[in-house]
Tab-separated table of C-alpha atoms in Angstrom:
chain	number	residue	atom	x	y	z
A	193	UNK	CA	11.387	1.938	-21.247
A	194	UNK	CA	8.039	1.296	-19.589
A	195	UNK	CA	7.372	-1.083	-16.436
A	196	UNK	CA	5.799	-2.741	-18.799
A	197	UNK	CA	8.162	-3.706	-21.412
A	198	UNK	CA	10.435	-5.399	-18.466
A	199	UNK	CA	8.583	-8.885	-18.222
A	200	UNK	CA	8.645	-9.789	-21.478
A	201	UNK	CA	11.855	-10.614	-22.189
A	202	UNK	CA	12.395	-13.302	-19.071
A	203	UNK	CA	10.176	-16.379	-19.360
A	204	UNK	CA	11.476	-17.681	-15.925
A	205	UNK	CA	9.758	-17.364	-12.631
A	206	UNK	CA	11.123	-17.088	-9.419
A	207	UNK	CA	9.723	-18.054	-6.434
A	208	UNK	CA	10.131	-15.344	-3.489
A	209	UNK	CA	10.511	-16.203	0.814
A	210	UNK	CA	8.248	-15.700	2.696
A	211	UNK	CA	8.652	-15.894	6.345
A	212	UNK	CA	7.855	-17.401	9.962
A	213	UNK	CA	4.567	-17.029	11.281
A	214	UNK	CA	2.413	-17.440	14.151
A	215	UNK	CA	-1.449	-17.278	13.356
A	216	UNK	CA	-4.226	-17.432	15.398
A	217	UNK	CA	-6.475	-15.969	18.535
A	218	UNK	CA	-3.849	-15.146	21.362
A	219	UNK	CA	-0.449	-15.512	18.867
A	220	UNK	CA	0.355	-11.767	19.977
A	221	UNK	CA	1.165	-13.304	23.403
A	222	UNK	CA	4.070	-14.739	22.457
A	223	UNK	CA	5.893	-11.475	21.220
A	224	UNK	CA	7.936	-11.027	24.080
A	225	UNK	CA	9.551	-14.284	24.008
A	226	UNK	CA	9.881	-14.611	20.402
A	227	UNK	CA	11.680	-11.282	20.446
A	228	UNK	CA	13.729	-12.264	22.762
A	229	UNK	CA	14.482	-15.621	20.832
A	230	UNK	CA	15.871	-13.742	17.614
A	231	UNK	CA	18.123	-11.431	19.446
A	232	UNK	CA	16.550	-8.404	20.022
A	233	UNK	CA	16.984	-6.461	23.501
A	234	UNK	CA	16.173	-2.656	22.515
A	235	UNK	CA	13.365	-2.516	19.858
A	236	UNK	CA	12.037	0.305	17.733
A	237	UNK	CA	8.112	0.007	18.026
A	238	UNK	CA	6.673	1.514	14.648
A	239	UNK	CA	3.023	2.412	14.711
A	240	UNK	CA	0.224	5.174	13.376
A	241	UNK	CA	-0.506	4.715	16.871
A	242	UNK	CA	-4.122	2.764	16.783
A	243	UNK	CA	-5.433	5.422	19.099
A	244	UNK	CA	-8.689	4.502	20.305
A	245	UNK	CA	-7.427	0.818	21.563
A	246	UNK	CA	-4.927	-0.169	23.837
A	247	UNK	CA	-3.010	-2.505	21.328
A	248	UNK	CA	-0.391	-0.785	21.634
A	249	UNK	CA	0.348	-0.035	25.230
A	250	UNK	CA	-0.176	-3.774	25.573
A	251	UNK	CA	2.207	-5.082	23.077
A	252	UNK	CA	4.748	-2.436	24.286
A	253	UNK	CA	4.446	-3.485	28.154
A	254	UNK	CA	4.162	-7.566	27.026
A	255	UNK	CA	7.943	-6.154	25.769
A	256	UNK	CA	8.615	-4.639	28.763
A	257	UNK	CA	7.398	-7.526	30.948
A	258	UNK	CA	10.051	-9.837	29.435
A	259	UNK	CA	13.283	-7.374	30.135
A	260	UNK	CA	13.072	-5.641	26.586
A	261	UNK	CA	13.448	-1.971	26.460
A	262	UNK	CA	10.772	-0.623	23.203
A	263	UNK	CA	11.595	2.869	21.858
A	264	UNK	CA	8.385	3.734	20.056
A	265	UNK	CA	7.851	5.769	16.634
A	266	UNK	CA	3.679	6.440	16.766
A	267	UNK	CA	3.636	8.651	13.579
A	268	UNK	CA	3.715	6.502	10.696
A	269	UNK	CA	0.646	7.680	8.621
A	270	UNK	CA	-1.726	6.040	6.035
A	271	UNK	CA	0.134	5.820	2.929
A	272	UNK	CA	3.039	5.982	5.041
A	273	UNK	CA	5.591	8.762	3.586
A	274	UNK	CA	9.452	8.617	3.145
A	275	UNK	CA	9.858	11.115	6.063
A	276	UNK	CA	8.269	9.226	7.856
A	277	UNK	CA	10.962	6.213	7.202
A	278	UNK	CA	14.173	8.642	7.972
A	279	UNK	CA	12.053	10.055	10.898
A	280	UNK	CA	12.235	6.547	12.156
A	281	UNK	CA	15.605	5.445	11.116
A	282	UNK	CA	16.984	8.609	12.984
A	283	UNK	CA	15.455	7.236	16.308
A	284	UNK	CA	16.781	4.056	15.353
A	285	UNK	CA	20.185	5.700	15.402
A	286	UNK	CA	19.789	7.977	18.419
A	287	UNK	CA	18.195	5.467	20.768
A	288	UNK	CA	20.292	2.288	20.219
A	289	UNK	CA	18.111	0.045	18.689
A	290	UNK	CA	18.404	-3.331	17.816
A	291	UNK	CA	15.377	-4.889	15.910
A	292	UNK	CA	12.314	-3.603	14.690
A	293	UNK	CA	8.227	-4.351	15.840
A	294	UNK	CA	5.905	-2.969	13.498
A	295	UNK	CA	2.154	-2.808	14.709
A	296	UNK	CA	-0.555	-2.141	12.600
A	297	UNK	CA	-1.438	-2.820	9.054
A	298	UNK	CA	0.249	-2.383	5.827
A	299	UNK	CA	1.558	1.030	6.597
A	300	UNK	CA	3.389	0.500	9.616
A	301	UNK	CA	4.709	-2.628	8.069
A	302	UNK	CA	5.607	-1.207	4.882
A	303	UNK	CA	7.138	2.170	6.629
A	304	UNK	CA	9.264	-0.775	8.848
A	305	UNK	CA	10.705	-2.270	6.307
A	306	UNK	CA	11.728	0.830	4.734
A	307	UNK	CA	13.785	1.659	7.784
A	308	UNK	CA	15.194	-1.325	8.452
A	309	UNK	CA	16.669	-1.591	4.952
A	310	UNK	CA	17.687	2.171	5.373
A	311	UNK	CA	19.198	0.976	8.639
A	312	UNK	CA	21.516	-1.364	7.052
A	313	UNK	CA	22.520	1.004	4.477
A	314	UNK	CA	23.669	3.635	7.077
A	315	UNK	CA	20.884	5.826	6.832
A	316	UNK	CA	20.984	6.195	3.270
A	317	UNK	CA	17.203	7.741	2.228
A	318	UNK	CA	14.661	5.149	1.579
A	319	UNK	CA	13.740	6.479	-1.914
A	320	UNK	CA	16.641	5.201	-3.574
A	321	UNK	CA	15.821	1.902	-2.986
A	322	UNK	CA	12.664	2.262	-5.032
A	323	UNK	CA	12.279	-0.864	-7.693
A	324	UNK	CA	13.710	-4.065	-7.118
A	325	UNK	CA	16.194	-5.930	-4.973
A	326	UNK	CA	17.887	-2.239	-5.277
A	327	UNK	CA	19.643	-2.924	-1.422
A	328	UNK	CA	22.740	-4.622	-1.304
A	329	UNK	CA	23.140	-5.432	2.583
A	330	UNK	CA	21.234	-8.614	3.114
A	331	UNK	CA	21.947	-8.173	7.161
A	332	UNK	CA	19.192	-5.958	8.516
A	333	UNK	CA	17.793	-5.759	11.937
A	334	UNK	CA	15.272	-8.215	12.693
A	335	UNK	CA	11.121	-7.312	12.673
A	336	UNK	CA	8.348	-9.168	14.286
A	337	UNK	CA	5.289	-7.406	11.960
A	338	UNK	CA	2.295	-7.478	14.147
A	339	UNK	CA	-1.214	-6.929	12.134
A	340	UNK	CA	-4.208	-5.320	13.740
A	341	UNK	CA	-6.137	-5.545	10.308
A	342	UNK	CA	-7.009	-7.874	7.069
A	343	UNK	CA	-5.449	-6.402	4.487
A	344	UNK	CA	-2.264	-5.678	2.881
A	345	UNK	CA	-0.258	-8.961	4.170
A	346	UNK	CA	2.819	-6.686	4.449
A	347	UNK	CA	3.409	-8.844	7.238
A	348	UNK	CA	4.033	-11.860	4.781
A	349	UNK	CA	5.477	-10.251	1.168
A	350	UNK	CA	8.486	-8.798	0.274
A	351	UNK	CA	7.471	-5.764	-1.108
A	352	UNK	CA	6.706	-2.319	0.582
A	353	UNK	CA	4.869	0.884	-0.425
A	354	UNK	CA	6.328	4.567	0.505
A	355	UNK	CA	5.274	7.654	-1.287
A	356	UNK	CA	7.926	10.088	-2.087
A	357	UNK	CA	7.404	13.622	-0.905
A	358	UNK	CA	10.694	15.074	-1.524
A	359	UNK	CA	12.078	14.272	-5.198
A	360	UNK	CA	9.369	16.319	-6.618
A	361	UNK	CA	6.856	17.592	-3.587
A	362	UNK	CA	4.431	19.017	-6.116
A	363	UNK	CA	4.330	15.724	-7.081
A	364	UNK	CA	4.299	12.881	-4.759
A	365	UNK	CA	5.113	9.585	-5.884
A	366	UNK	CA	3.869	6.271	-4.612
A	367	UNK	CA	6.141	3.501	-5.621
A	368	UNK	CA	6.374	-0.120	-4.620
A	369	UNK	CA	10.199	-1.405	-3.375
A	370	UNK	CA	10.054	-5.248	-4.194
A	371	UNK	CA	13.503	-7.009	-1.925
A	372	UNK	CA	14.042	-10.304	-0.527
A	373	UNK	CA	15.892	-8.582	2.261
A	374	UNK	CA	13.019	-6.588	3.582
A	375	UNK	CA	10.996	-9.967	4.232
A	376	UNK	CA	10.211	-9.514	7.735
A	377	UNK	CA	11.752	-12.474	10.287
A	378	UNK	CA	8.354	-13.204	12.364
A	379	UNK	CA	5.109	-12.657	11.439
A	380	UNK	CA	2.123	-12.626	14.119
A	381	UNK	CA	-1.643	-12.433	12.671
A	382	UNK	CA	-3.724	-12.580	15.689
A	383	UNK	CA	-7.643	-12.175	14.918
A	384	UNK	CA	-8.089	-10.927	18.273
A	385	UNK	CA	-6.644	-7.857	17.585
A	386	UNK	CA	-8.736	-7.177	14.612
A	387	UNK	CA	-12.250	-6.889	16.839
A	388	UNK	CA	-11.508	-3.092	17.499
A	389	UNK	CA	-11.484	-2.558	13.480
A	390	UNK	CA	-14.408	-0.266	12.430
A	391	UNK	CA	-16.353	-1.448	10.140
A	392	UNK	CA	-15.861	1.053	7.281
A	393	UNK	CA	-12.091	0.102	7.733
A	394	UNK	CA	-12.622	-3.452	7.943
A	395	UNK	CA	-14.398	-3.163	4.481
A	396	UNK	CA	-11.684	-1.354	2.997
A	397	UNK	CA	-9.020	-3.331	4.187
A	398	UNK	CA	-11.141	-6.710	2.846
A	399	UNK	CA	-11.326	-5.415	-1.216
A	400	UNK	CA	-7.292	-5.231	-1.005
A	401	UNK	CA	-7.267	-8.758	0.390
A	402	UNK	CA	-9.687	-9.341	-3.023
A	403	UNK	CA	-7.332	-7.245	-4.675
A	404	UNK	CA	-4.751	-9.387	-3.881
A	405	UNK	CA	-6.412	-12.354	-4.481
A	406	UNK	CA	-7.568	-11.857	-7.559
A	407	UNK	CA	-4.770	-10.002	-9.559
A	408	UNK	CA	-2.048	-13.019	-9.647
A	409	UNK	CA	-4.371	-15.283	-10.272
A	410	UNK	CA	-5.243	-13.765	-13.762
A	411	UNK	CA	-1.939	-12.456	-13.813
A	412	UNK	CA	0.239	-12.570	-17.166
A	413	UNK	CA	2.965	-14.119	-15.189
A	414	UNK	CA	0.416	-17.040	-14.505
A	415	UNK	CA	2.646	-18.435	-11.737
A	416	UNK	CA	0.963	-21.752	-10.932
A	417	UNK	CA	2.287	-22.348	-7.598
A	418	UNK	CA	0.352	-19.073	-6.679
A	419	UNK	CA	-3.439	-20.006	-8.554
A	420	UNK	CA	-4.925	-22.199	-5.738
A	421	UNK	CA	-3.896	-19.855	-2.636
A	422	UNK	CA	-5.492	-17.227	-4.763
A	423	UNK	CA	-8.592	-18.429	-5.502
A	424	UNK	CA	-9.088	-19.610	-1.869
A	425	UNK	CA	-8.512	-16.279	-0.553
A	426	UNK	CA	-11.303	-14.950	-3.235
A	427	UNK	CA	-13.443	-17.259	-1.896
A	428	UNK	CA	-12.528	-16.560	1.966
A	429	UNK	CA	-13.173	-13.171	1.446
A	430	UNK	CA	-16.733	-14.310	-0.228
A	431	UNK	CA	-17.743	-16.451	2.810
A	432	UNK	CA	-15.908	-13.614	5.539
A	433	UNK	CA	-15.940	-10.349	4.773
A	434	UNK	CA	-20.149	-9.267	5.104
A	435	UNK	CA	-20.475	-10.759	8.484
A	436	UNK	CA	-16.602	-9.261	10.213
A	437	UNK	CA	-17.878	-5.816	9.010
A	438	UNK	CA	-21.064	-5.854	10.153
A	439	UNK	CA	-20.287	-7.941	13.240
A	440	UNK	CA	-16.673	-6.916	14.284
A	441	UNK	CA	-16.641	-9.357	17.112
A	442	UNK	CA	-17.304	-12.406	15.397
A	443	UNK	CA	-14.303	-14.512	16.015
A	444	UNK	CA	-15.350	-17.077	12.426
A	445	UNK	CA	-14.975	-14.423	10.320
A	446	UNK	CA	-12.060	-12.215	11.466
A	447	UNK	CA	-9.796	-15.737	11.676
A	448	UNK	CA	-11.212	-15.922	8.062
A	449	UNK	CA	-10.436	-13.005	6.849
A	450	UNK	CA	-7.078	-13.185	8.667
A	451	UNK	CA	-6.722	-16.568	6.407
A	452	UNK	CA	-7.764	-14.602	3.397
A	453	UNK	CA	-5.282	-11.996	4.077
A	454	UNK	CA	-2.176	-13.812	4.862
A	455	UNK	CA	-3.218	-16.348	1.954
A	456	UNK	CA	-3.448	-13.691	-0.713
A	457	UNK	CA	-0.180	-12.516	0.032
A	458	UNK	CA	1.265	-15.316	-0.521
A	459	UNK	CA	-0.063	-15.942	-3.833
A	460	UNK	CA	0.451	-12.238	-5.114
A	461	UNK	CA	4.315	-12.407	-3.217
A	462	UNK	CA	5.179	-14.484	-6.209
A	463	UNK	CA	2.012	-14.086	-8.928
A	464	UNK	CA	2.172	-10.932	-8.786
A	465	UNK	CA	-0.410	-7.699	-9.048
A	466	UNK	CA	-2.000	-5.444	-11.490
A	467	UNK	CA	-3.502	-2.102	-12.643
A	468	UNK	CA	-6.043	-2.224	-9.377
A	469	UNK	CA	-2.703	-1.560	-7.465
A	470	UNK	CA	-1.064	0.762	-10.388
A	471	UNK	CA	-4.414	2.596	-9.930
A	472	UNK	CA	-4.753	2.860	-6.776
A	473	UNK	CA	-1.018	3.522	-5.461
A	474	UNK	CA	-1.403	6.862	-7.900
A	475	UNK	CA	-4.819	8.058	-6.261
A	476	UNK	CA	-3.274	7.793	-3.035
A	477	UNK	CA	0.121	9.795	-3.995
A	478	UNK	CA	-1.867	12.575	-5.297
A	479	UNK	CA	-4.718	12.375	-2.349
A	480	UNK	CA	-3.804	10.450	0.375
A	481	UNK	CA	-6.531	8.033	0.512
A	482	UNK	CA	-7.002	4.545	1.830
A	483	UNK	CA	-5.514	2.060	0.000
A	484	UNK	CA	-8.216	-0.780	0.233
A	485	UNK	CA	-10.949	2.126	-0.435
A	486	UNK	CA	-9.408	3.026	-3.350
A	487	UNK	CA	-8.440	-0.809	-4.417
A	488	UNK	CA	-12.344	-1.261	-3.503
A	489	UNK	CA	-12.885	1.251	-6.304
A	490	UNK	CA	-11.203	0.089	-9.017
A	491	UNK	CA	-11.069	-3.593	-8.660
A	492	UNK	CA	-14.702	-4.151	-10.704
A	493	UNK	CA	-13.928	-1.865	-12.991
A	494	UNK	CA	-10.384	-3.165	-13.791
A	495	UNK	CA	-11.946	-6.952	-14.094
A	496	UNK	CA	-14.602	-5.537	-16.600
A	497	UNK	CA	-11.786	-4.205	-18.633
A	498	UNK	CA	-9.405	-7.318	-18.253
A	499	UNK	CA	-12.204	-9.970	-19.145
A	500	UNK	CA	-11.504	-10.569	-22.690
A	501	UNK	CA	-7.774	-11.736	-22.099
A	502	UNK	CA	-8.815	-13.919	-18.780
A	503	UNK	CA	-12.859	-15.016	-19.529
A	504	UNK	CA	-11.938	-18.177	-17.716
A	505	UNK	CA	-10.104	-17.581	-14.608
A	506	UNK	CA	-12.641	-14.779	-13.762
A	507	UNK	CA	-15.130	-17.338	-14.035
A	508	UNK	CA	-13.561	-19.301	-11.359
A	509	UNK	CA	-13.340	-16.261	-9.129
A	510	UNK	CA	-17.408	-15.815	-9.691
A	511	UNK	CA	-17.789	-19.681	-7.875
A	512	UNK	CA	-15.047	-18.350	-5.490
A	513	UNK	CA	-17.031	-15.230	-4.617
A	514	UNK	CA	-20.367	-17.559	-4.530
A	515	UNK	CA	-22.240	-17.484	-7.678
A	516	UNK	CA	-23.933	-20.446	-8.606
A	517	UNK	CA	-22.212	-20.585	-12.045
A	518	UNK	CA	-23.993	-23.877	-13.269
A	519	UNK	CA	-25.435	-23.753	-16.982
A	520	UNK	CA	-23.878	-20.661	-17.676
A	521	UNK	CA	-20.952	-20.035	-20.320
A	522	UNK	CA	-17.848	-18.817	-19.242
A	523	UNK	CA	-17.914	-15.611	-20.744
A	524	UNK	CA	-21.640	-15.019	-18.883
A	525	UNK	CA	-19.807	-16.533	-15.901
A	526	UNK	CA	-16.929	-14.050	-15.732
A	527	UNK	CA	-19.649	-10.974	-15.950
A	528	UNK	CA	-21.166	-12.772	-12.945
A	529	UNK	CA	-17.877	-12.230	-11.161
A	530	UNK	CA	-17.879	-8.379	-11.948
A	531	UNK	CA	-21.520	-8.137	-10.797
A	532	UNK	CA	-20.365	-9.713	-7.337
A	533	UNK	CA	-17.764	-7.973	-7.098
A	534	UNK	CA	-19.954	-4.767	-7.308
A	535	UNK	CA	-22.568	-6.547	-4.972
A	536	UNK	CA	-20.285	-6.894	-2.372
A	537	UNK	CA	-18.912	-3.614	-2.654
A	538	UNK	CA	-22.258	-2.579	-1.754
A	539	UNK	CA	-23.110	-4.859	0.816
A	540	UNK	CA	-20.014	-3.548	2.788
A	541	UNK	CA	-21.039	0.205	2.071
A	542	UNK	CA	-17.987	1.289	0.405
A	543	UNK	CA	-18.100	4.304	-1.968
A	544	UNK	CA	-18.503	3.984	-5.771
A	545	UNK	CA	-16.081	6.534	-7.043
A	546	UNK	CA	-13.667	8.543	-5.902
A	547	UNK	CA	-15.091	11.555	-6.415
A	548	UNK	CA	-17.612	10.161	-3.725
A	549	UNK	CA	-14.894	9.687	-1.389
A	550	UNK	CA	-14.435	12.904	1.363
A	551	UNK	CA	-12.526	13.278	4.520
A	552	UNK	CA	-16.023	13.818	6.791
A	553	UNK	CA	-17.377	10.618	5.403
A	554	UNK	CA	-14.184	8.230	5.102
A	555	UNK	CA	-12.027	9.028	7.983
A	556	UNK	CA	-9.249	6.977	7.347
A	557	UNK	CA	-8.970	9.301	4.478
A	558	UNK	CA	-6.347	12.366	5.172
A	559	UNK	CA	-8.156	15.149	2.236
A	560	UNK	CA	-6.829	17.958	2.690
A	561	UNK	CA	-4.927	17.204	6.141
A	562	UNK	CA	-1.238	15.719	5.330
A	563	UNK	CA	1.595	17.910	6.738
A	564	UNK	CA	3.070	18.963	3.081
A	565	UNK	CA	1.555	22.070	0.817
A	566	UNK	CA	0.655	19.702	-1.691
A	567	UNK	CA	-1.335	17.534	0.134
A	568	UNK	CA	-2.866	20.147	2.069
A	569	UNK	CA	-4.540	21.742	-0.895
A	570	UNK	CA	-6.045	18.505	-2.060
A	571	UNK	CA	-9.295	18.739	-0.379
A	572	UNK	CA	-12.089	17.305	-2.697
A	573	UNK	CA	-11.242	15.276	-5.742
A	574	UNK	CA	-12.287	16.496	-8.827
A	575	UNK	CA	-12.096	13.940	-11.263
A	576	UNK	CA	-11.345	16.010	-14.230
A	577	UNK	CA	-9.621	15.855	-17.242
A	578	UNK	CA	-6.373	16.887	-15.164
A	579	UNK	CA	-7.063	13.944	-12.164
A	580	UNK	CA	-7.605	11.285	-15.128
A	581	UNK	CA	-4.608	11.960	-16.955
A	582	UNK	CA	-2.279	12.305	-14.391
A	583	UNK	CA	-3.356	9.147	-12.803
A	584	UNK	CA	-3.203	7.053	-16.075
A	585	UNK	CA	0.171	8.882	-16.523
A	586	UNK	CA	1.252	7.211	-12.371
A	587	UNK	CA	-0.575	3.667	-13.409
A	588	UNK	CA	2.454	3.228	-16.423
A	589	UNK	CA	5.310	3.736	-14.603
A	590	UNK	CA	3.944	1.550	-11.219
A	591	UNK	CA	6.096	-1.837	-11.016
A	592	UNK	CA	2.470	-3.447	-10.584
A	593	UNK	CA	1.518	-2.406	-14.040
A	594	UNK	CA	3.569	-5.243	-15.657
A	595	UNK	CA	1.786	-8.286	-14.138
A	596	UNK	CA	-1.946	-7.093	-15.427
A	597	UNK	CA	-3.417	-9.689	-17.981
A	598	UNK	CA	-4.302	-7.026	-20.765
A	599	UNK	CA	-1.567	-4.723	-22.337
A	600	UNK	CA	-2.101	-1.338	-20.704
A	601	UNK	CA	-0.887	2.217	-22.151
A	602	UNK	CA	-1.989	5.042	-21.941
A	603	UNK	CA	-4.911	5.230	-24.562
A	604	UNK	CA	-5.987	1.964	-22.875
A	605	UNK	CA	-6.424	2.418	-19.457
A	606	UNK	CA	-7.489	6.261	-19.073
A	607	UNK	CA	-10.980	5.181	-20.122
A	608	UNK	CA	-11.137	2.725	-16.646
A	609	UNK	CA	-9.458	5.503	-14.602
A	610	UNK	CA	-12.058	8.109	-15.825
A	611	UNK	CA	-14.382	5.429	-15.057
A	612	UNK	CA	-13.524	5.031	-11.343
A	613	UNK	CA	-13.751	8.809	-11.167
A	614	UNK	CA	-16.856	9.243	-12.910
A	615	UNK	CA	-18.589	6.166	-14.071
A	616	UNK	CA	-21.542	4.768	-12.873
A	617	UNK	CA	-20.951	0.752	-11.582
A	618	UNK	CA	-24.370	-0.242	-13.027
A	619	UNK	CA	-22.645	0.848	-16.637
A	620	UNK	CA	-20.383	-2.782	-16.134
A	621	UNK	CA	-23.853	-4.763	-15.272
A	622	UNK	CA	-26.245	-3.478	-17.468
């Protein structure tokens, strides 16, 4: 049975937690206490490390400070990997923890949750909780998620992303958990910590907050109580993201996009995603590549393809985004939202395809550098007939497949995978 074939039978919608949260310039101030207030003495710190700041060594001292005693796990990597879960869990184990911090972005978030629900399983690997509300212990450790970026809103959903090395290591699957029980207990958005963001990153980070914006409110689950968070995000992002790339320090526009971010999640926590995701989680599995990049990528060329089935709520994200939409029908009006999408794309000097994308250029990319054979030989990508197809092959079994307005198999969406390979953006404008 496909991902696909799973919604159609339940015409109910459910409406998923999300959890505590202090936002704001200055909220990651209050960690020590809050920490402190839900019961934790000996916390595991997960992070990739943010070397290059000192967010870190401050958070973990604040800890210190207030009579905790932080173990810290500084490995998690982009696209964070299932070893890098049982790596975790295993310090977990050996040093006595009690609770979990995760600092960072979505994948020292994600890579938290992970552990913590491998935690209260006994260790039991993270893979084979894969799909949804697969745990069955509903006590895990607590986890204060602290973000240093605008993008996934890990910090606020109950899903997390891991890519599975070891089931098959030639190759790697990126799957999305979805569980209630991985909801983390505080979350902390502080735009403070966002000024040492560079600018490519920030960009990135910004089309997944789109991303996320924009997928459950077209999505076929049309969850209402989702559709107005997720059209203000859109337009957040619209008003936000130009001026916090290009001017990192503006405090305006990281607090918006820190809105955007946390806002978006909320809508998509319940409304779901769509093939942007299902695209994107597969071009990371098979070459480790940012996640927002790669969502940056596909998202104008998966609302070109979805437009028929959603005309009208795409023209609604074209006023979101900015576009004077006055006089103009709603199918012209819905183009106008793929031509901004493109525009800002550009503005924000993010790639066009992926086989634009290298390590030298995109840093946050890991071409060619993972730790595992497979991921060591993918160097450049090639976009070939191979790349397309086994990427449209990843996008039907991906749990976000399912929530994309148009009906997607195989014959369908290879075309708009070969096109964010290949295809030239002016082709969806013209």
């Amino acid at each position: 049975m496909q991902v696909d074939e799973l919604l159609k039978p339940f015409p109910l919608k459910e409406f998923h937690p999300i959890p505590r949260a202090l936002l704001g310039p200055g909220s990651h101030e209050m960690i020590g206490p809050e920490a402190l207030k839900i019961g934790m003495r000996r916390p595991l710190v997960m992070t990739s490390g943010l070397r290059g700041t000192e967010i870190v060594h401050k958070i973990v001292e604040s800890l210190k400070y207030h009579g905790l005693e932080p173990t810290v796990y500084d490995k998690v990597e982009s696209n964070p990997k299932d070893y890098n879960v049982m790596d975790s869990v295993a310090l977990y184990q050996e040093s006595g923890c009690d609770g979990f911090v995760s600092i960072g972005g979505g994948s020292s978030h994600d890579a938290c949750k992970g552990a913590r629900i491998s935690v209260a399983h006994d260790g039991r690997n993270v893979n084979e909780f894969e799909g949804f509300n697969k745990s069955e212990n509903p006590k895990n450790p607590p986890h204060i998620a602290v973000s240093t970026t605008a993008g996934t809103g890990s910090e606020t959903s109950w899903a997390y992303v891991i890519t599975d090395t070891t089931t098959d290591p030639a190759n790697p699957h990126k799957y999305v958990a979805f569980d209630d029980h991985s909801v983390v207990t505080l979350a902390i958005d502080d735009p403070v910590l966002y000024y040492d963001c560079p600018s490519h990153f920030t960009a990135q980070c910004g089309f997944d907050v789109l991303a996320h914006a924009s997928e459950p409110y077209v999505s076929r689950l049309d969850f209402t109580p989702s559709l107005g968070s997720a059209l203000y995000s859109a337009e957040l992002v619209g008003e936000h993201l130009r001026t916090a790339t290009w001017h990192g320090d503006n405090l305006r526009a990281r607090e918006g996009m820190m809105y955007a971010q946390y806002t978006a999640a909320q809508a998509f926590n319940s409304g779901g995603l769509g093939v942007i995701h299902s695209i994107s989680h597969a071009v990371s599995a098979f070459y480790d590549t940012h996640h927002g990049l790669n969502n940056a990528i596909a998202l104008p060329r998966v609302w070109a393809w979805n437009l028929p089935v959603a005309y009208q709520r795409y023209a609604k994200l074209a006023e979101a985004l900015g576009v004077d939409t006055s006089g103009m029908t709603e199918v012209r009006a819905a183009d106008a939202a793929v031509a901004a999408a493109i525009r800002l794309l550009r503005d924000v000097g993010i790639p066009e395809r992926f086989v634009d994308v290298t390590q030298d250029t995109h840093p946050k990319n890991r071409l060619g550098t993972g730790p595992t054979e497979f991921y060591a030989k993918a160097k450049t990508i090639k976009g070939d007939k191979a790349d397309v197809d086994r990427v449209s092959n990843h996008v039907l079994g991906d749990a976000c497949t399912p929530g994309n307005p148009k009906e997607t198999t195989f014959e369908t969406v290879r075309p708009v995978v070969d096109h964010c390979f290949n295809g030239d953006l002016d082709d969806l404008i013209s």
